[in-house]
Coordinates of C-alpha atoms in Angstrom, one line a residue:
M1 CA 26.5 93.7 23.5
E2 CA 24.8 91.7 20.7
L3 CA 23.9 93.5 17.4
A4 CA 20.1 93.3 18.2
E5 CA 20.8 94.9 21.6
K6 CA 22.7 97.7 20.0
A7 CA 19.9 98.3 17.5
V8 CA 17.3 98.5 20.4
K9 CA 19.6 100.8 22.3
F10 CA 20.1 103.1 19.3
L11 CA 16.4 103.5 18.7
R12 CA 15.7 104.1 22.4
L13 CA 18.3 106.8 22.7
A14 CA 17.5 108.4 19.4
S15 CA 13.9 108.8 20.6
R16 CA 15.2 110.2 24.0
S17 CA 13.7 107.2 25.8
R18 CA 15.1 104.9 28.4
A19 CA 14.5 101.2 29.1
A20 CA 11.4 100.2 31.0
L21 CA 13.7 98.6 33.5
P22 CA 17.5 98.6 33.7
T23 CA 19.1 95.5 32.1
E24 CA 22.7 96.3 33.2
I25 CA 23.2 96.2 37.0
Q26 CA 26.6 97.4 38.1
V27 CA 27.4 96.5 41.7
E28 CA 30.2 98.0 43.7
V29 CA 31.0 94.8 45.6
T30 CA 33.9 96.5 47.4
N31 CA 35.5 99.9 47.5
R32 CA 38.8 98.5 48.8
C33 CA 41.8 98.1 46.5
N34 CA 45.3 96.8 46.5
L35 CA 46.5 99.9 44.5
T36 CA 46.3 103.6 45.0
C37 CA 46.3 105.0 41.4
P38 CA 46.2 108.8 41.2
M39 CA 43.5 108.7 38.4
C40 CA 41.1 106.6 40.4
P41 CA 38.4 108.1 42.7
H42 CA 39.0 105.3 45.1
T43 CA 42.4 106.9 46.0
F44 CA 41.0 110.3 46.9
G45 CA 37.3 109.7 47.5
G46 CA 37.6 109.5 51.3
L47 CA 35.1 106.7 51.6
P48 CA 35.0 104.2 54.5
L49 CA 36.6 101.1 52.9
T50 CA 34.5 98.0 53.1
D51 CA 33.0 95.0 51.3
M52 CA 29.4 94.6 50.4
P53 CA 27.8 92.1 52.8
L54 CA 26.5 89.0 51.2
G55 CA 23.0 89.6 52.5
R56 CA 22.8 92.9 50.7
F57 CA 24.2 91.4 47.5
E58 CA 21.5 88.7 47.7
R59 CA 18.8 91.3 48.3
I60 CA 20.0 93.1 45.1
L61 CA 19.9 89.9 43.1
G62 CA 16.4 89.2 44.3
Q63 CA 15.2 92.6 43.0
V64 CA 16.6 92.3 39.5
P65 CA 14.9 89.4 37.6
F66 CA 15.2 91.7 34.5
A67 CA 19.1 91.8 34.7
R68 CA 20.8 90.9 31.5
D69 CA 24.3 91.9 32.7
I70 CA 25.6 92.0 36.2
I71 CA 28.9 93.9 36.5
L72 CA 30.8 93.2 39.7
T73 CA 33.0 96.3 39.6
G74 CA 33.0 99.7 41.2
W75 CA 35.4 102.0 43.1
G76 CA 37.7 99.1 44.1
E77 CA 39.3 95.9 43.0
P78 CA 36.5 93.3 42.9
L79 CA 38.9 90.4 43.7
Y80 CA 39.7 92.1 46.9
H81 CA 36.3 91.2 48.3
A82 CA 36.7 88.6 51.0
D83 CA 34.3 86.2 49.2
F84 CA 34.3 87.2 45.6
L85 CA 33.7 83.6 44.4
G86 CA 30.7 83.4 46.7
L87 CA 29.3 86.5 45.0
M88 CA 29.7 84.7 41.7
D89 CA 28.0 81.6 43.1
R90 CA 25.0 83.7 44.2
C91 CA 24.8 85.3 40.7
R92 CA 24.7 81.9 39.1
S93 CA 22.1 80.4 41.5
L94 CA 19.8 83.5 41.7
R95 CA 20.2 85.0 38.3
P96 CA 21.4 82.2 36.0
Q97 CA 20.3 84.0 32.8
A98 CA 22.5 87.0 33.5
R99 CA 26.0 87.6 32.0
I100 CA 28.6 88.2 34.7
R101 CA 31.4 90.7 34.0
F102 CA 34.1 92.4 36.0
T103 CA 37.2 94.6 35.6
T104 CA 40.4 93.9 37.4
N105 CA 43.9 95.2 37.7
G106 CA 45.1 91.6 37.3
Y107 CA 47.3 91.4 40.4
L108 CA 45.1 89.0 42.3
L109 CA 43.9 86.8 39.4
N110 CA 46.4 84.0 39.8
E111 CA 46.0 80.6 38.2
E112 CA 43.9 79.0 40.9
R113 CA 41.5 81.9 41.1
A114 CA 41.3 82.2 37.3
K115 CA 40.2 78.6 37.1
E116 CA 37.6 79.2 39.9
V117 CA 36.2 82.3 38.1
L118 CA 36.0 80.5 34.8
A119 CA 34.3 77.5 36.4
R120 CA 31.5 79.9 37.5
G121 CA 30.8 81.0 33.9
V122 CA 32.1 84.5 33.8
S123 CA 31.1 86.2 30.5
R124 CA 33.8 88.9 30.2
V125 CA 36.9 90.0 32.1
A126 CA 38.5 93.3 31.4
F127 CA 42.1 93.8 32.5
S128 CA 43.0 97.5 33.3
F129 CA 46.6 98.2 32.3
D130 CA 48.0 101.7 31.5
E131 CA 51.7 101.2 31.4
V132 CA 54.2 98.4 30.7
P133 CA 56.9 97.7 33.2
P134 CA 60.5 98.3 32.1
E135 CA 62.9 95.4 31.6
G136 CA 64.0 93.9 34.9
G137 CA 60.7 95.0 36.5
A138 CA 62.1 98.1 38.2
V139 CA 60.2 101.4 38.1
A140 CA 61.6 103.6 35.4
A141 CA 62.6 107.2 36.1
G142 CA 59.8 109.4 35.1
G143 CA 57.7 106.3 34.4
A144 CA 55.6 104.2 36.7
A145 CA 56.3 106.1 39.9
E146 CA 54.8 109.2 38.3
T147 CA 52.0 107.6 36.2
A148 CA 48.4 108.5 36.9
G149 CA 47.4 105.0 35.9
H150 CA 47.8 101.5 37.2
L151 CA 51.3 100.7 38.5
P152 CA 52.8 98.4 35.9
S153 CA 53.4 94.8 36.9
R154 CA 54.9 91.9 34.9
A155 CA 53.0 89.5 37.2
A156 CA 49.7 91.1 36.4
L157 CA 50.4 90.9 32.6
A158 CA 51.4 87.3 33.1
N159 CA 48.1 86.6 34.9
A160 CA 46.2 88.2 32.0
E161 CA 48.1 86.0 29.5
R162 CA 47.5 82.9 31.5
F163 CA 43.8 83.7 31.8
C164 CA 43.5 84.1 28.1
A165 CA 44.9 80.6 27.7
L166 CA 42.7 79.1 30.4
R167 CA 39.5 80.5 29.0
K168 CA 39.9 78.7 25.6
G169 CA 36.9 76.5 25.1
T170 CA 34.7 78.7 27.2
D171 CA 32.4 81.6 26.2
C172 CA 34.4 84.1 28.3
R173 CA 35.8 87.1 26.4
V174 CA 38.8 89.1 27.5
H175 CA 39.5 92.8 26.9
Y176 CA 42.4 94.9 27.8
Q177 CA 41.3 98.3 29.1
V178 CA 43.9 101.1 28.7
A179 CA 43.5 104.8 29.8
M180 CA 45.0 107.4 27.5
L181 CA 47.4 109.3 29.8
E182 CA 49.6 112.2 28.9
H183 CA 52.7 110.2 28.1
N184 CA 51.8 106.5 27.7
E185 CA 51.3 106.2 23.9
A186 CA 54.3 103.8 23.7
S187 CA 52.9 101.7 26.5
I188 CA 49.5 101.5 24.8
L189 CA 51.1 100.2 21.6
A190 CA 53.1 97.7 23.7
L191 CA 49.9 96.6 25.5
V192 CA 48.2 96.1 22.1
A193 CA 51.1 93.8 21.1
H194 CA 50.8 91.9 24.4
A195 CA 47.0 91.5 23.9
A196 CA 47.6 90.1 20.5
R197 CA 50.2 87.6 21.7
A198 CA 47.9 86.6 24.6
G199 CA 44.9 86.1 22.4
A200 CA 42.7 88.8 24.0
D201 CA 39.5 89.6 22.1
A202 CA 39.8 93.4 22.1
V203 CA 41.6 96.5 23.5
A204 CA 39.4 99.3 24.8
L205 CA 40.9 102.8 24.9
M206 CA 39.6 104.9 27.8
R207 CA 39.6 108.6 28.2
M208 CA 41.1 109.6 31.6
E209 CA 38.7 111.7 33.6
T210 CA 40.0 114.9 35.1
W211 CA 36.7 116.7 36.1
N212 CA 37.4 116.0 39.8
Q213 CA 41.2 115.7 39.7
P214 CA 42.5 119.0 38.4
D215 CA 46.2 118.1 38.8
L216 CA 46.1 115.2 36.3
R217 CA 46.9 115.8 32.6
R218 CA 45.7 114.0 29.6
P219 CA 46.0 114.3 25.8
D220 CA 43.9 117.0 24.2
L221 CA 41.2 116.1 21.7
V222 CA 43.4 116.4 18.7
R223 CA 46.1 114.2 20.1
E224 CA 43.6 111.8 21.6
R225 CA 42.1 111.2 18.1
A226 CA 45.6 110.7 16.7
I227 CA 46.4 108.2 19.4
I228 CA 43.1 106.3 18.7
A229 CA 43.9 106.2 14.9
R230 CA 47.5 105.0 15.5
V231 CA 46.5 102.4 18.0
R232 CA 43.7 101.1 15.8
A233 CA 46.1 100.7 13.0
E234 CA 48.5 98.8 15.3
G235 CA 45.6 96.6 16.4
A236 CA 44.5 95.9 12.8
A237 CA 48.1 94.9 11.9
R238 CA 48.2 92.5 14.9
G239 CA 44.7 91.1 14.5
V240 CA 43.2 92.5 17.7
P241 CA 40.2 95.0 17.5
V242 CA 40.7 98.3 19.2
Y243 CA 37.7 100.5 20.2
C244 CA 37.1 103.7 22.0
L245 CA 33.6 104.9 23.2
N246 CA 34.8 108.5 22.8
D247 CA 35.3 108.0 19.1
H248 CA 31.6 108.4 18.1
T249 CA 30.3 106.9 14.9
W250 CA 27.4 108.7 13.1
A251 CA 25.0 106.4 14.9
M252 CA 26.5 107.2 18.3
R253 CA 26.2 110.9 17.5
V254 CA 22.6 110.5 16.6
A255 CA 21.9 108.4 19.7
T256 CA 23.5 110.8 22.1
H257 CA 22.0 113.9 20.4
D258 CA 25.5 115.4 20.1
D259 CA 26.5 114.5 23.7
E260 CA 23.3 115.5 25.4
I261 CA 22.6 111.9 26.6
C262 CA 25.1 109.5 28.0
L263 CA 25.5 106.2 26.2
K264 CA 25.3 104.3 29.5
T265 CA 22.5 105.6 31.6
D266 CA 19.4 104.6 29.5
A267 CA 19.4 101.0 30.8
S268 CA 22.0 100.9 33.6
V269 CA 22.2 101.5 37.4
Y270 CA 25.2 101.6 39.7
I271 CA 24.7 100.3 43.2
T272 CA 27.2 101.4 45.8
V273 CA 28.7 99.2 48.5
D274 CA 26.2 100.8 50.9
G275 CA 23.3 99.8 48.7
E276 CA 22.5 103.3 47.2
V277 CA 21.1 103.1 43.7
T278 CA 22.6 105.8 41.4
P279 CA 22.8 106.5 37.6
C280 CA 26.5 105.8 37.4
C281 CA 29.8 105.5 39.4
N282 CA 30.6 109.1 39.0
L283 CA 27.2 110.1 40.5
R284 CA 27.3 108.1 43.7
K285 CA 25.8 111.0 45.6
L286 CA 22.8 111.3 43.3
S287 CA 21.0 108.4 44.9
G288 CA 17.5 107.5 43.9
G289 CA 17.1 105.4 47.0
S290 CA 18.5 102.4 48.9
V291 CA 17.9 98.7 48.2
E292 CA 17.4 98.4 51.9
A293 CA 14.2 100.5 51.7
S294 CA 13.0 100.2 48.1
T295 CA 13.4 97.9 45.2
V296 CA 15.6 98.6 42.2
E297 CA 12.4 98.8 40.0
E298 CA 10.8 101.3 42.3
I299 CA 13.9 103.5 42.3
W300 CA 14.3 103.3 38.5
N301 CA 10.7 104.5 38.1
G302 CA 11.0 107.1 40.8
E303 CA 11.1 110.8 40.5
A304 CA 14.9 111.2 41.0
F305 CA 15.8 108.9 38.1
R306 CA 13.2 110.3 35.8
R307 CA 14.4 113.8 36.5
F308 CA 18.0 112.8 35.9
F309 CA 17.3 111.3 32.5
T310 CA 15.5 114.3 31.2
D311 CA 18.3 116.7 32.3
Q312 CA 21.5 114.8 32.4
R313 CA 23.9 117.6 31.6
T314 CA 23.0 119.4 34.7
A315 CA 23.8 116.4 36.9
C316 CA 26.8 115.3 34.9
G317 CA 28.5 118.7 34.8
S318 CA 31.9 118.5 33.0
C319 CA 32.1 114.7 33.0
D320 CA 33.1 113.6 29.5
A321 CA 33.9 110.0 30.1
L322 CA 31.8 108.7 27.2
Q323 CA 31.4 111.9 25.1
A324 CA 32.9 112.6 21.7
R325 CA 34.0 116.1 22.8
Q326 CA 36.2 117.0 25.7
F327 CA 35.7 119.5 28.5
P328 CA 38.8 121.5 29.5
S329 CA 40.6 120.0 32.5
P330 CA 39.7 122.1 35.6
R331 CA 43.1 123.6 36.3

């Protein structure tokens, strides 16, 4: 997000307003995945697994001339879509002004596909890594087999490193995205080192959500802040920026009115693989309508979305994905 966009967002949130139309359109192009990570709602959500049909995707693109960012990520691995490159082609032809982004676990982004993705002008790719594999590639006792995060893979790390090299000379930015689990601080530091060697642009620290997964454990707030500080220092020493949206600056505290308003939902919608338009991926049942029956603009300006924005905490419950504070884990 550019500085001017951040300033507009700050003023909008500080005045408890939302955008006239959503500029960030997140599309769940598939809810299928090649992994079954315990922390991911894909694993336990019980949804019928399917790809979004190209016709529905084109209908969405036709409804969002105001889109500034199109994010091809949801409850699944986007590269698992049978025609992911075709989706990117349609973005480029129908919404050439929009920035295309997606998040991947890296397993399927081999050299050939990386070149194809870059040729289509992707703006940012985030690689989700939560552990580093032990030497020799085997699963360590008490390590990867028991991790709540992505199963560590040397091949996936190599794909990320290659992608960083291939994107040189383009406008594509690369982020590593790392969840703070109960026992992965050493892996986080190792991933920062890997990001620096690969030439990634930044490392994003993510809070693991436990509001709907009571058996998972994560660092408490004191330890979380200590991890953020230590990892930031490591990133600074290695020349790679580290950020965490749970570590609110004074401006973020003002904008969110001390965690009353989510940082994301003022200008963003999440569209499920079935075409339901919701405020975010964690609120997929809070649909304002379907793109098959209404337009995204009509849904954004409809009663359900207006009511949600004025009373977010009721709908969001104990979700603290982007908050400064933590809610206790439900166990």
